[in-house]
Coordinates of C-alpha atoms in Angstrom, one line a residue:
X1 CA -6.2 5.8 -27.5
X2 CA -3.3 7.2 -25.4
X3 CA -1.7 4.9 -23.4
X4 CA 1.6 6.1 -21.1
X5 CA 4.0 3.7 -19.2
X6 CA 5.5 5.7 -16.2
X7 CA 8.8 3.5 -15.2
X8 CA 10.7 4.0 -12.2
X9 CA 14.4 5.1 -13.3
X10 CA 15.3 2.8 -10.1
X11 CA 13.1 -0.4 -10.3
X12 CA 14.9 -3.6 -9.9
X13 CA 13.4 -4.8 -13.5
X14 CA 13.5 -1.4 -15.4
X15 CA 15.6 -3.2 -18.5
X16 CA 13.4 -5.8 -19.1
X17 CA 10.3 -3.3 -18.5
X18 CA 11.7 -1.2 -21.4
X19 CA 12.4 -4.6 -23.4
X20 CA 8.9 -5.5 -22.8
X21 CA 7.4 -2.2 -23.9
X22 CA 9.3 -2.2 -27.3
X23 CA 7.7 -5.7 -28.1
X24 CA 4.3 -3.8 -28.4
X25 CA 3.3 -3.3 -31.6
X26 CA -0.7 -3.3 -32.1
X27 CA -0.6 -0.3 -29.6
X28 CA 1.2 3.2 -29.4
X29 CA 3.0 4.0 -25.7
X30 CA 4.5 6.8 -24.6
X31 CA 7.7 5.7 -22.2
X32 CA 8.8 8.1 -19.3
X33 CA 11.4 7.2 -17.0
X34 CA 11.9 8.6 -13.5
X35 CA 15.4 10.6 -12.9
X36 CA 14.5 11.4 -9.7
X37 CA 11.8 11.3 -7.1
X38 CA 9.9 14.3 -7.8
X39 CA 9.4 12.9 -11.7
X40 CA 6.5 10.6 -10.6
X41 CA 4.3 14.1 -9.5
X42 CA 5.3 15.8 -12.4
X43 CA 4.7 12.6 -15.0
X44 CA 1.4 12.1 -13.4
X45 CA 1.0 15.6 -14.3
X46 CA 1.6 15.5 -17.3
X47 CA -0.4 12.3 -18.1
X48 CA -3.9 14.4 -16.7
X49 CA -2.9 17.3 -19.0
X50 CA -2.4 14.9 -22.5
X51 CA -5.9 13.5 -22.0
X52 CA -4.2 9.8 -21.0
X53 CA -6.8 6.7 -20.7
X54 CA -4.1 4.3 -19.5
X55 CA -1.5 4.7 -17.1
X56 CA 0.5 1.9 -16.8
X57 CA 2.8 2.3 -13.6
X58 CA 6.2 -0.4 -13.7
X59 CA 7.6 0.5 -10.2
X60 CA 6.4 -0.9 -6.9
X61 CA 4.0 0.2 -4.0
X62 CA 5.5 3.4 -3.1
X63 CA 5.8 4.5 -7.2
X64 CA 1.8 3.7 -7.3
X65 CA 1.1 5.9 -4.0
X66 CA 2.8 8.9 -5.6
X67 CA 0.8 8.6 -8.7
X68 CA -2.9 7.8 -6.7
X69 CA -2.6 10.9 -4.5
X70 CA -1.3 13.0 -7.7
X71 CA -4.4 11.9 -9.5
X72 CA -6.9 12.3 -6.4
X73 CA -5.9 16.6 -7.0
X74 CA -8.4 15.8 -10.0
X75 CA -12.2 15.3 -10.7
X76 CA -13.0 11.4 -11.5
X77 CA -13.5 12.4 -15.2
X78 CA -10.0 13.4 -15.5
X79 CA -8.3 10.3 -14.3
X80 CA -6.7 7.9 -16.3
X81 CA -7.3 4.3 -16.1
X82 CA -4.5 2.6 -14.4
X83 CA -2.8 -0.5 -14.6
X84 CA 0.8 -1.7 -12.5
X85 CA 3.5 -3.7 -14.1
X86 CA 5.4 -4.6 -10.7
X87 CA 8.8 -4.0 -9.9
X88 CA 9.8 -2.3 -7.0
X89 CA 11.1 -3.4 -3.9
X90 CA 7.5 -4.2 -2.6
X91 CA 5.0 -5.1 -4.6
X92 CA 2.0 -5.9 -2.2
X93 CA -0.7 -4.3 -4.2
X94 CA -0.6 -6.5 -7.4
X95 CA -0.7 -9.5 -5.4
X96 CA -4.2 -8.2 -4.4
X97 CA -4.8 -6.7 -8.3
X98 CA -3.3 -9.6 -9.7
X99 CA -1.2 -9.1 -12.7
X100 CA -0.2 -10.4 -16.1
X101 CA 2.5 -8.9 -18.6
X102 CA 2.7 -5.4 -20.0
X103 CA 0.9 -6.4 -23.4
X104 CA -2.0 -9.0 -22.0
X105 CA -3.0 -5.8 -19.8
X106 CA -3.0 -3.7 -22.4
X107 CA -5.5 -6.0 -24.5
X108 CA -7.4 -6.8 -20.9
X109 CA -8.1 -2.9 -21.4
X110 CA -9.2 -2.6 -24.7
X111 CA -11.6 -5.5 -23.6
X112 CA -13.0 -3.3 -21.0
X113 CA -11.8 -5.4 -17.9
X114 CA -11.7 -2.7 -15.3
X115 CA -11.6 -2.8 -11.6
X116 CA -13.2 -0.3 -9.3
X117 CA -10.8 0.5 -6.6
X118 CA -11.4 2.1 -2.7
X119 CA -9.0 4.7 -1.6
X120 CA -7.9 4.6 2.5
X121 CA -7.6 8.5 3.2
X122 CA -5.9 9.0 6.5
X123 CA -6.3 12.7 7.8
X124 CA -4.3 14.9 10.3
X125 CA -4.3 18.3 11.4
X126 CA -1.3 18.4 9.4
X127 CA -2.1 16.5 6.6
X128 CA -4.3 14.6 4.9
X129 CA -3.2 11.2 2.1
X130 CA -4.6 8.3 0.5
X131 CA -3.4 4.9 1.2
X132 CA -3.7 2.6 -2.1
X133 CA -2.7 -0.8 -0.9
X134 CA -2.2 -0.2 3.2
X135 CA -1.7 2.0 6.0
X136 CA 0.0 0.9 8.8
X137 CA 0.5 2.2 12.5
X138 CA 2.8 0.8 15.3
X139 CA 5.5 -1.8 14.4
X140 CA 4.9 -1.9 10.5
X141 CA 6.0 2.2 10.3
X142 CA 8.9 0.9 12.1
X143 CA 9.6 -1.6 10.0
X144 CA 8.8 0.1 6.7
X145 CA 11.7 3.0 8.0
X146 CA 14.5 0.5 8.8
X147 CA 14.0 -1.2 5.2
X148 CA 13.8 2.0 3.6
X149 CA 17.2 3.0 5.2
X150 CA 18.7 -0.8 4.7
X151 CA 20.9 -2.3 1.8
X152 CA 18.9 -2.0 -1.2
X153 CA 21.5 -5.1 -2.8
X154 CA 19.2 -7.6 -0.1
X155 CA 16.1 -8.9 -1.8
X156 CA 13.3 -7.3 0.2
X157 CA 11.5 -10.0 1.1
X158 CA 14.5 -10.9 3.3
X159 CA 14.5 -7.4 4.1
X160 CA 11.0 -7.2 5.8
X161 CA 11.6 -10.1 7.4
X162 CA 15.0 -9.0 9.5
X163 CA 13.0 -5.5 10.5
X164 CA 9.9 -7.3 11.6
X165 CA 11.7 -9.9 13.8
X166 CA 14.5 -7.0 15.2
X167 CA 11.1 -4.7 15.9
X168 CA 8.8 -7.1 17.1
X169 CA 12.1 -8.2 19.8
X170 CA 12.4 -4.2 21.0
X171 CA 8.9 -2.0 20.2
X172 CA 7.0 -0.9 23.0
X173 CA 3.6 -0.1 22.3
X174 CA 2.0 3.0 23.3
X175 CA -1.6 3.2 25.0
X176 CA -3.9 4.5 22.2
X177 CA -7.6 4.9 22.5
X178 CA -9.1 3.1 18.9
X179 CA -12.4 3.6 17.4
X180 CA -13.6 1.4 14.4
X181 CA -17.2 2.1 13.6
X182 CA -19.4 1.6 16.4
X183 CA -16.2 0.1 18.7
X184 CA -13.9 1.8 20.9
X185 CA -11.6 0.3 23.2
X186 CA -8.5 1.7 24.8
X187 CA -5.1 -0.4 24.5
X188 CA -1.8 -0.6 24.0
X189 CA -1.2 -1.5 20.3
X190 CA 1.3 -3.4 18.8
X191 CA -0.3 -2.6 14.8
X192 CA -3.3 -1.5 13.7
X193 CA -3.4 -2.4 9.5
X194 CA -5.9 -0.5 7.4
X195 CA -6.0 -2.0 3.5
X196 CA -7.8 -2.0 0.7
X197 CA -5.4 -4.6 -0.2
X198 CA -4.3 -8.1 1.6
X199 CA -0.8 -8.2 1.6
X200 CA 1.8 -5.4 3.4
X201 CA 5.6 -6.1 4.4
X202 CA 6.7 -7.7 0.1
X203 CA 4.1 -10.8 1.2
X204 CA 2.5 -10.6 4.7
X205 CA -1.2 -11.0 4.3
X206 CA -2.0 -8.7 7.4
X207 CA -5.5 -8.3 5.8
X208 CA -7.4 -11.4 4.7
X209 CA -10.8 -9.9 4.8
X210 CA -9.7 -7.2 2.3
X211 CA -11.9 -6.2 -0.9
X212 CA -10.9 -3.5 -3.4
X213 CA -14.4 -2.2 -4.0
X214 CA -16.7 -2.8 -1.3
X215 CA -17.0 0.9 0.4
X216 CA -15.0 -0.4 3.2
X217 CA -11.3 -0.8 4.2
X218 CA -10.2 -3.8 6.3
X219 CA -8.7 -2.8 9.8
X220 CA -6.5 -5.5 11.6
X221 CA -5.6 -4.8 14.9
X222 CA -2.7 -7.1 16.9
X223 CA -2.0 -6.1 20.6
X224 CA 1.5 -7.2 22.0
X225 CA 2.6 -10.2 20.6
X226 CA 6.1 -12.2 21.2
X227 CA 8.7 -13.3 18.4
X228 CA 7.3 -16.9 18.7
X229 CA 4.2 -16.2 18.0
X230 CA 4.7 -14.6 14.9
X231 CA 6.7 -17.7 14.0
X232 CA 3.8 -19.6 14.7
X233 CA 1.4 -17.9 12.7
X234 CA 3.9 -16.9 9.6
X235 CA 2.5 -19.6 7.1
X236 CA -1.1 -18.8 7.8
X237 CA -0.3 -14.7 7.4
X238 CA 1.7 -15.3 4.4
X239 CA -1.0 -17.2 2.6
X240 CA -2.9 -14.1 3.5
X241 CA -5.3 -16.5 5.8
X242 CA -7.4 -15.4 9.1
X243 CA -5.0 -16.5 12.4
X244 CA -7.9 -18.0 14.9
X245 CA -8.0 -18.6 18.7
X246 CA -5.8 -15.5 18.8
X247 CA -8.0 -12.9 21.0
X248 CA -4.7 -10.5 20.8
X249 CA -5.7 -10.4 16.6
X250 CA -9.2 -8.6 16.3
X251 CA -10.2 -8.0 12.6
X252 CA -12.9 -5.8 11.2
X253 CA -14.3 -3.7 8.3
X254 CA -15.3 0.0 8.2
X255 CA -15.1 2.8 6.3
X256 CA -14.5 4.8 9.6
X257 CA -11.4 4.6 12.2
X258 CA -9.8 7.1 14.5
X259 CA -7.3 6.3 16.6
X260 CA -6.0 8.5 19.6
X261 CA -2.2 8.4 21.3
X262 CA -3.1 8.8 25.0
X263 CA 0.5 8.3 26.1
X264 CA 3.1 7.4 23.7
X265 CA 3.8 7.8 20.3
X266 CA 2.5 6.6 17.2
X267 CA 4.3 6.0 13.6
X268 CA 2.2 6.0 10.4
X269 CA 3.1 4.6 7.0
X270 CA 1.4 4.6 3.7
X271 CA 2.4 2.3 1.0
X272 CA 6.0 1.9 2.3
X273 CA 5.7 5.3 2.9
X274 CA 7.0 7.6 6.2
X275 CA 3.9 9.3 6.5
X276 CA 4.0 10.9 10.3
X277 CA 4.6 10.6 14.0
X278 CA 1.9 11.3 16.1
X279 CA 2.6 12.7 19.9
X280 CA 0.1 12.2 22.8
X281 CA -3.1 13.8 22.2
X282 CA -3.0 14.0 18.4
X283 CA -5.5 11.7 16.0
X284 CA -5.5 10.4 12.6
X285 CA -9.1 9.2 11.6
X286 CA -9.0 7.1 8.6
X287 CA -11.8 7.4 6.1
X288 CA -12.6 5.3 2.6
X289 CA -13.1 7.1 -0.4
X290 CA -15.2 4.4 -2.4
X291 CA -14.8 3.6 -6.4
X292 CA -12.1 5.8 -6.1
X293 CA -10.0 5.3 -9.5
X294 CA -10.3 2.2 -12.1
X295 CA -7.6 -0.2 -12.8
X296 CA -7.0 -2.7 -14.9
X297 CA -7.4 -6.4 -13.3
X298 CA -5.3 -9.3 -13.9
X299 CA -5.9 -12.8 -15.1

């Protein structure tokens, strides 16, 4: 059995990740640490190419979406088995994957406890990615950019929170013509959230009707809200819960979405990823790629 751990050289927990991994002793792992950015690619790479059946990842959302869209430039029979150790700045995806330590997922493996997981692929005329955890448009790109360029010494939860109060004060949505399945409608959107996961922003549970394997990815759309609202509903979104009597907060499931800038602009995200900016007239249509790659679940 090969087994690789791919640790990001900058995660906020990378010494006791390494500690951790020397304490293994039933099991053989191969250790690579990122130096830089284009390391996770090239690891991944690598991984494929030694025949790999685990890949554990020890970074945070953004380290994971590197490795996904690395591996989905391969056949299912070549991709590893993955399993993530979190400790990045956001970590939104295990909270949906659950986790345990390094070792207990490693023995979870051996015991075959593998979890199907649905891929989000989002699709320009420029590009095309996959989405692991969530893709967001509107306020959460926003958001996502101002952390991303923020002090890295503030814990990110505080982080997120400071951007999504300052953005939800100052954006101005554009109009944008939506179409989730069977439904179109034409409005001016605040966010529309597309996860396999539940949780987006290091803890805001934007997608409470999520599942990781049901052919579907949840969309949550919110038209213009104020800063007291958001207030009001924060302990029900962080608890990942559905916010009712709120006609302005429309979810759904589909594994089909396009949405349309008629006037405006549009950012995207992926992961905590800057994915693009889209201009009036240009369209991203979101589609799900089903039982996509296998991971490891948690306890």
């Amino acid at each position: 059995m090969h087994i690789v751990a791919l640790v990001n050289g900058r995660a906020r927990k990378k010494g006791r990740v390494l500690s951790d991994l020397k304490k293994i002793r039933d099991h053989k792992v191969h250790v690579w640490v990122t130096k830089q950015a284009s390391d996770t690619q090239k690891f991944t790479k690598q991984a494929v190419d030694s025949n790999t059946d685990l890949l554990i990842i020890c970074g945070g959302d953004g380290t994971a979406n590197k490795v996904v869209n690395e591996l989905m430039n391969y056949p299912p029979s070549k991709r590893p088995t993955i399993a993530i150790f979190p400790c990045g700045s956001a970590n939104d995806f295990s909270k949906s994957l659950k986790h345990s330590n390094i070792e207990a997922t490693i023995d979870r493996f051996v015991k075959g406890d593998i979890t199907p997981v649905d891929l989000c692929q989002l699709s320009t005329l420029k590009q095309s990615v996959y989405a692991l955890n969530m893709a967001t448009c509107g306020i959460g790109a926003n958001v996502v950019q101002s952390v991303n360029l923020g002090k890295h010494w503030i814990p990110p939860s505080i982080r997120f929170f400071v951007a999504t109060v300052s953005w939800i004060i100052r954006y101005k949505p554009s109009k944008l013509r939506i179409r989730v399945g069977d439904m179109m409608t034409d409005n001016k959107l605040f966010l529309a959230a597309f996860g396999n996961g539940k949780y987006v922003g290091s803890g805001l549970g934007l997608c409470p009707q999520a599942e990781l394997d049901n052919g579907k990815f949840a969309v949550t759309l919110i038209s213009k809200i104020r800063i007291f609202d958001f207030l009001r509903h924060l302990n029900e979104i962080k608890k990942a819960k559905f916010v009712k009597n709120d006609p302005r907060i429309l979810y759904h499931n589909s594994n089909f979405a396009e949405i349309k800038v008629m006037d405006g602009k549009l950012s995207i995200e992926t992961d905590g990823e800057f994915f693009q900016t889209l201009r009036k007239g240009d369209t991203v249509r979101f589609g799900c790629a089903a039982r996509a790659l296998k991971f490891v679940s948690g306890v």
